[in-house]
Amino acid sequence: MTDILEATHRALCRHGYADLTIQDIAAESDKSKATIHYHYGTKEALFSVFLDYLYDQYTAQIDAASGETPLEHLHSLLDILLWDSTDPAKQAFQTAILEIKAQAPYDESVQEQLIEFDAYLSDRLQAVIEAGIQTGEFNDDIDPSTAADFLTTTIKGAHTRQVTVNHPPEHLTVSMANYIQTYLLDDDPTEAPPA
Protein backbone atom coordinates (compact mmCIF):
# COMPACT_ATOMS: atom_id res chain seq x y z
CA MET A 1 0.00 0.00 0.00
CA THR A 2 2.15 2.76 -1.39
CA ASP A 3 -0.13 5.52 -0.11
CA ILE A 4 0.45 4.41 3.50
CA LEU A 5 4.21 4.31 2.93
CA GLU A 6 4.14 7.80 1.40
CA ALA A 7 2.08 8.98 4.38
CA THR A 8 4.67 7.37 6.69
CA HIS A 9 7.40 9.33 4.93
CA ARG A 10 5.54 12.62 5.38
CA ALA A 11 4.69 11.87 9.01
CA LEU A 12 8.25 10.83 9.82
CA CYS A 13 9.63 14.08 8.41
CA ARG A 14 7.06 16.07 10.36
CA HIS A 15 7.21 14.29 13.75
CA GLY A 16 10.45 12.31 13.90
CA TYR A 17 10.58 8.61 14.73
CA ALA A 18 10.46 8.62 18.53
CA ASP A 19 7.21 10.57 18.80
CA LEU A 20 5.59 9.17 15.67
CA THR A 21 2.30 7.28 16.12
CA ILE A 22 0.09 5.33 13.76
CA GLN A 23 -2.44 8.12 14.24
CA ASP A 24 0.11 10.63 12.90
CA ILE A 25 0.54 8.44 9.82
CA ALA A 26 -3.23 8.13 9.40
CA ALA A 27 -3.49 11.93 9.56
CA GLU A 28 -1.18 12.12 6.52
CA SER A 29 -3.21 9.51 4.66
CA ASP A 30 -6.78 8.87 3.56
CA LYS A 31 -6.60 5.60 5.50
CA SER A 32 -7.82 5.20 9.07
CA LYS A 33 -5.64 4.21 12.00
CA ALA A 34 -7.53 0.88 12.13
CA THR A 35 -6.77 0.21 8.45
CA ILE A 36 -3.06 0.85 8.95
CA HIS A 37 -3.02 -1.45 12.01
CA TYR A 38 -4.84 -4.09 9.97
CA HIS A 39 -2.22 -4.05 7.21
CA TYR A 40 0.93 -3.64 9.32
CA GLY A 41 0.11 -4.44 12.94
CA THR A 42 2.73 -2.35 14.73
CA LYS A 43 4.78 0.74 14.03
CA GLU A 44 7.91 -1.43 13.96
CA ALA A 45 6.44 -3.77 11.33
CA LEU A 46 5.35 -0.78 9.24
CA PHE A 47 8.86 0.68 9.43
CA SER A 48 10.42 -2.54 8.24
CA VAL A 49 8.28 -2.31 5.08
CA PHE A 50 8.93 1.43 4.90
CA LEU A 51 12.68 0.84 4.86
CA ASP A 52 12.26 -1.55 1.94
CA TYR A 53 10.27 1.19 0.20
CA LEU A 54 13.06 3.73 0.84
CA TYR A 55 15.67 1.22 -0.31
CA ASP A 56 13.90 0.84 -3.66
CA GLN A 57 13.87 4.63 -4.09
CA TYR A 58 17.52 4.90 -3.06
CA THR A 59 18.76 2.21 -5.41
CA ALA A 60 16.73 3.67 -8.28
CA GLN A 61 18.45 7.03 -7.68
CA ILE A 62 21.88 5.41 -7.79
CA ASP A 63 21.01 3.34 -10.86
CA ALA A 64 19.95 6.52 -12.68
CA ALA A 65 23.61 7.60 -12.85
CA SER A 66 25.21 7.15 -16.25
CA GLY A 67 28.15 8.21 -18.38
CA GLU A 68 30.08 7.20 -21.46
CA THR A 69 33.25 6.75 -19.40
CA PRO A 70 33.83 5.63 -15.81
CA LEU A 71 34.83 9.20 -14.89
CA GLU A 72 31.58 10.59 -16.33
CA HIS A 73 29.65 7.84 -14.52
CA LEU A 74 31.35 8.73 -11.23
CA HIS A 75 30.56 12.44 -11.68
CA SER A 76 26.95 11.55 -12.51
CA LEU A 77 26.71 9.50 -9.31
CA LEU A 78 28.13 12.36 -7.25
CA ASP A 79 25.75 14.84 -8.87
CA ILE A 80 22.84 12.63 -7.81
CA LEU A 81 24.16 11.93 -4.32
CA LEU A 82 25.39 15.45 -3.48
CA TRP A 83 21.95 16.83 -4.21
CA ASP A 84 20.81 20.40 -4.45
CA SER A 85 20.07 21.41 -0.85
CA THR A 86 17.23 23.67 -2.00
CA ASP A 87 15.18 20.66 -3.13
CA PRO A 88 12.65 20.05 -0.31
CA ALA A 89 11.86 16.51 -1.47
CA LYS A 90 15.52 15.48 -1.20
CA GLN A 91 15.85 17.23 2.16
CA ALA A 92 12.81 15.34 3.42
CA PHE A 93 14.24 12.05 2.15
CA GLN A 94 17.53 12.60 4.00
CA THR A 95 15.68 13.67 7.14
CA ALA A 96 13.68 10.44 7.02
CA ILE A 97 16.83 8.38 6.55
CA LEU A 98 18.56 10.12 9.47
CA GLU A 99 15.55 9.46 11.71
CA ILE A 100 15.78 5.79 10.83
CA LYS A 101 19.56 5.67 11.31
CA ALA A 102 19.12 6.90 14.88
CA GLN A 103 17.26 3.65 15.64
CA ALA A 104 19.95 1.33 14.27
CA PRO A 105 22.06 1.00 17.46
CA TYR A 106 18.96 -0.25 19.30
CA ASP A 107 17.26 -2.32 16.62
CA GLU A 108 19.18 -5.08 14.86
CA SER A 109 16.65 -5.44 12.03
CA VAL A 110 16.88 -1.72 11.24
CA GLN A 111 20.67 -1.94 11.32
CA GLU A 112 20.63 -4.89 8.91
CA GLN A 113 18.42 -3.00 6.47
CA LEU A 114 20.63 0.10 6.65
CA ILE A 115 23.70 -2.05 5.95
CA GLU A 116 22.04 -2.88 2.62
CA PHE A 117 21.79 0.85 1.76
CA ASP A 118 25.45 1.33 2.58
CA ALA A 119 26.59 -1.75 0.69
CA TYR A 120 24.62 -0.83 -2.42
CA LEU A 121 26.26 2.58 -2.69
CA SER A 122 29.74 1.26 -1.88
CA ASP A 123 29.41 -1.59 -4.38
CA ARG A 124 28.31 0.77 -7.16
CA LEU A 125 31.16 3.17 -6.47
CA GLN A 126 33.65 0.30 -6.38
CA ALA A 127 32.35 -1.05 -9.71
CA VAL A 128 32.77 2.37 -11.36
CA ILE A 129 36.30 2.72 -9.97
CA GLU A 130 37.23 -0.80 -11.10
CA ALA A 131 35.90 0.01 -14.58
CA GLY A 132 38.03 3.17 -14.61
CA ILE A 133 41.14 1.18 -13.72
CA GLN A 134 40.37 -1.36 -16.48
CA THR A 135 40.03 1.36 -19.11
CA GLY A 136 43.20 3.10 -17.91
CA GLU A 137 41.29 6.21 -16.90
CA PHE A 138 41.95 5.69 -13.17
CA ASN A 139 45.22 5.00 -11.41
CA ASP A 140 45.80 1.26 -11.11
CA ASP A 141 47.69 1.77 -7.83
CA ILE A 142 44.51 2.62 -5.94
CA ASP A 143 42.48 0.01 -4.09
CA PRO A 144 38.90 0.26 -5.43
CA SER A 145 37.38 -1.00 -2.18
CA THR A 146 39.22 1.58 -0.05
CA ALA A 147 38.38 4.42 -2.45
CA ALA A 148 34.70 3.39 -2.54
CA ASP A 149 34.63 3.21 1.26
CA PHE A 150 36.11 6.70 1.52
CA LEU A 151 33.61 8.14 -0.95
CA THR A 152 30.68 6.38 0.76
CA THR A 153 31.68 7.70 4.17
CA THR A 154 32.17 11.23 2.81
CA ILE A 155 28.80 11.24 1.03
CA LYS A 156 26.95 9.89 4.08
CA GLY A 157 28.68 12.47 6.26
CA ALA A 158 27.58 15.25 3.89
CA HIS A 159 23.97 14.06 4.16
CA THR A 160 24.13 14.04 7.95
CA ARG A 161 25.61 17.56 8.05
CA GLN A 162 22.88 18.83 5.75
CA VAL A 163 20.10 17.50 7.98
CA THR A 164 21.66 18.34 11.34
CA VAL A 165 23.46 21.66 10.77
CA ASN A 166 22.06 22.78 7.41
CA HIS A 167 25.44 22.50 5.66
CA PRO A 168 24.72 22.22 1.92
CA PRO A 169 26.08 18.91 0.55
CA GLU A 170 26.88 20.49 -2.81
CA HIS A 171 29.69 22.38 -1.05
CA LEU A 172 31.55 19.08 -1.11
CA THR A 173 31.60 19.03 -4.92
CA VAL A 174 34.91 20.90 -5.22
CA SER A 175 36.60 18.65 -2.64
CA MET A 176 35.33 15.57 -4.45
CA ALA A 177 36.64 16.89 -7.77
CA ASN A 178 40.05 17.47 -6.15
CA TYR A 179 40.04 13.95 -4.69
CA ILE A 180 39.23 12.46 -8.09
CA GLN A 181 41.89 14.57 -9.82
CA THR A 182 44.59 13.90 -7.23
CA TYR A 183 44.00 10.28 -6.26
CA LEU A 184 41.85 8.51 -8.83
CA LEU A 185 42.85 9.82 -12.24
CA ASP A 186 45.83 8.23 -13.92
CA ASP A 187 48.59 10.80 -14.59
CA ASP A 188 49.41 9.02 -17.82
CA PRO A 189 46.18 7.45 -19.09
CA THR A 190 46.67 4.66 -21.59
CA GLU A 191 44.47 2.53 -23.70
CA ALA A 192 42.98 -0.46 -21.91
CA PRO A 193 44.84 -3.68 -22.66
CA PRO A 194 43.28 -5.83 -25.39
CA ALA A 195 40.77 -8.37 -24.11
XYZ file of C-alpha atoms in Angstrom:
195
model
C 0.000 0.000 0.000
C 2.153 2.765 -1.390
C -0.129 5.523 -0.109
C 0.450 4.413 3.497
C 4.206 4.311 2.934
C 4.141 7.800 1.402
C 2.084 8.982 4.385
C 4.669 7.373 6.691
C 7.398 9.327 4.926
C 5.541 12.621 5.384
C 4.686 11.872 9.011
C 8.246 10.828 9.819
C 9.631 14.080 8.413
C 7.056 16.067 10.364
C 7.207 14.292 13.753
C 10.452 12.312 13.900
C 10.583 8.613 14.726
C 10.458 8.617 18.526
C 7.206 10.573 18.797
C 5.588 9.169 15.674
C 2.299 7.281 16.117
C 0.085 5.326 13.762
C -2.445 8.118 14.243
C 0.107 10.626 12.901
C 0.538 8.439 9.818
C -3.232 8.130 9.395
C -3.491 11.928 9.560
C -1.177 12.120 6.520
C -3.207 9.513 4.664
C -6.777 8.875 3.564
C -6.597 5.599 5.504
C -7.825 5.199 9.067
C -5.644 4.213 12.004
C -7.526 0.880 12.126
C -6.770 0.205 8.446
C -3.061 0.853 8.946
C -3.021 -1.445 12.005
C -4.841 -4.095 9.974
C -2.222 -4.047 7.213
C 0.929 -3.642 9.316
C 0.109 -4.435 12.939
C 2.734 -2.355 14.729
C 4.783 0.742 14.034
C 7.908 -1.429 13.956
C 6.439 -3.771 11.331
C 5.355 -0.784 9.243
C 8.862 0.684 9.433
C 10.417 -2.542 8.240
C 8.284 -2.311 5.083
C 8.930 1.434 4.898
C 12.684 0.838 4.860
C 12.260 -1.552 1.938
C 10.274 1.191 0.196
C 13.059 3.730 0.835
C 15.666 1.217 -0.309
C 13.898 0.838 -3.658
C 13.869 4.633 -4.087
C 17.518 4.904 -3.058
C 18.763 2.206 -5.414
C 16.732 3.674 -8.281
C 18.450 7.029 -7.676
C 21.879 5.410 -7.791
C 21.012 3.341 -10.858
C 19.953 6.521 -12.678
C 23.614 7.602 -12.854
C 25.210 7.149 -16.250
C 28.148 8.215 -18.378
C 30.078 7.197 -21.459
C 33.251 6.754 -19.405
C 33.826 5.632 -15.806
C 34.834 9.203 -14.890
C 31.585 10.588 -16.330
C 29.647 7.842 -14.524
C 31.350 8.734 -11.233
C 30.557 12.437 -11.676
C 26.952 11.548 -12.511
C 26.715 9.503 -9.310
C 28.135 12.364 -7.250
C 25.748 14.843 -8.874
C 22.839 12.634 -7.812
C 24.157 11.926 -4.316
C 25.390 15.446 -3.484
C 21.952 16.832 -4.214
C 20.814 20.395 -4.451
C 20.069 21.407 -0.854
C 17.229 23.671 -1.998
C 15.185 20.655 -3.133
C 12.653 20.050 -0.310
C 11.863 16.508 -1.474
C 15.523 15.481 -1.204
C 15.854 17.226 2.165
C 12.807 15.339 3.418
C 14.238 12.054 2.152
C 17.531 12.597 3.997
C 15.676 13.670 7.143
C 13.676 10.443 7.018
C 16.834 8.378 6.550
C 18.563 10.117 9.471
C 15.550 9.463 11.706
C 15.776 5.785 10.830
C 19.565 5.673 11.311
C 19.116 6.897 14.879
C 17.261 3.648 15.644
C 19.952 1.333 14.268
C 22.056 0.997 17.462
C 18.962 -0.249 19.297
C 17.257 -2.321 16.618
C 19.176 -5.083 14.865
C 16.651 -5.442 12.033
C 16.881 -1.718 11.243
C 20.667 -1.941 11.324
C 20.635 -4.894 8.908
C 18.416 -3.003 6.473
C 20.630 0.105 6.646
C 23.696 -2.047 5.949
C 22.042 -2.877 2.616
C 21.787 0.850 1.756
C 25.451 1.333 2.584
C 26.588 -1.747 0.693
C 24.617 -0.833 -2.422
C 26.263 2.577 -2.689
C 29.735 1.263 -1.878
C 29.414 -1.592 -4.383
C 28.309 0.771 -7.163
C 31.164 3.168 -6.472
C 33.646 0.296 -6.384
C 32.348 -1.054 -9.710
C 32.775 2.366 -11.359
C 36.304 2.718 -9.966
C 37.229 -0.795 -11.102
C 35.902 0.011 -14.575
C 38.033 3.168 -14.610
C 41.138 1.180 -13.723
C 40.374 -1.356 -16.476
C 40.027 1.357 -19.107
C 43.204 3.095 -17.915
C 41.291 6.208 -16.898
C 41.948 5.689 -13.171
C 45.220 5.003 -11.415
C 45.797 1.256 -11.112
C 47.691 1.771 -7.830
C 44.511 2.619 -5.938
C 42.479 0.013 -4.089
C 38.897 0.261 -5.431
C 37.376 -1.002 -2.177
C 39.216 1.581 -0.055
C 38.381 4.421 -2.454
C 34.701 3.387 -2.541
C 34.629 3.208 1.258
C 36.113 6.701 1.521
C 33.606 8.144 -0.952
C 30.684 6.381 0.756
C 31.682 7.704 4.173
C 32.172 11.227 2.806
C 28.800 11.241 1.031
C 26.951 9.890 4.075
C 28.683 12.472 6.262
C 27.579 15.246 3.892
C 23.965 14.058 4.159
C 24.132 14.045 7.952
C 25.615 17.559 8.050
C 22.877 18.831 5.746
C 20.099 17.501 7.978
C 21.661 18.338 11.338
C 23.463 21.655 10.768
C 22.060 22.781 7.410
C 25.438 22.502 5.663
C 24.716 22.218 1.916
C 26.080 18.913 0.549
C 26.884 20.485 -2.812
C 29.693 22.385 -1.049
C 31.554 19.078 -1.108
C 31.600 19.027 -4.920
C 34.910 20.905 -5.217
C 36.598 18.652 -2.643
C 35.325 15.568 -4.447
C 36.636 16.888 -7.773
C 40.049 17.470 -6.148
C 40.037 13.946 -4.689
C 39.228 12.460 -8.086
C 41.887 14.567 -9.824
C 44.586 13.896 -7.230
C 44.000 10.280 -6.256
C 41.852 8.515 -8.830
C 42.845 9.819 -12.238
C 45.827 8.230 -13.918
C 48.585 10.802 -14.586
C 49.410 9.019 -17.818
C 46.181 7.445 -19.091
C 46.671 4.664 -21.586
C 44.467 2.529 -23.704
C 42.981 -0.461 -21.913
C 44.845 -3.680 -22.661
C 43.279 -5.834 -25.389
C 40.773 -8.373 -24.107
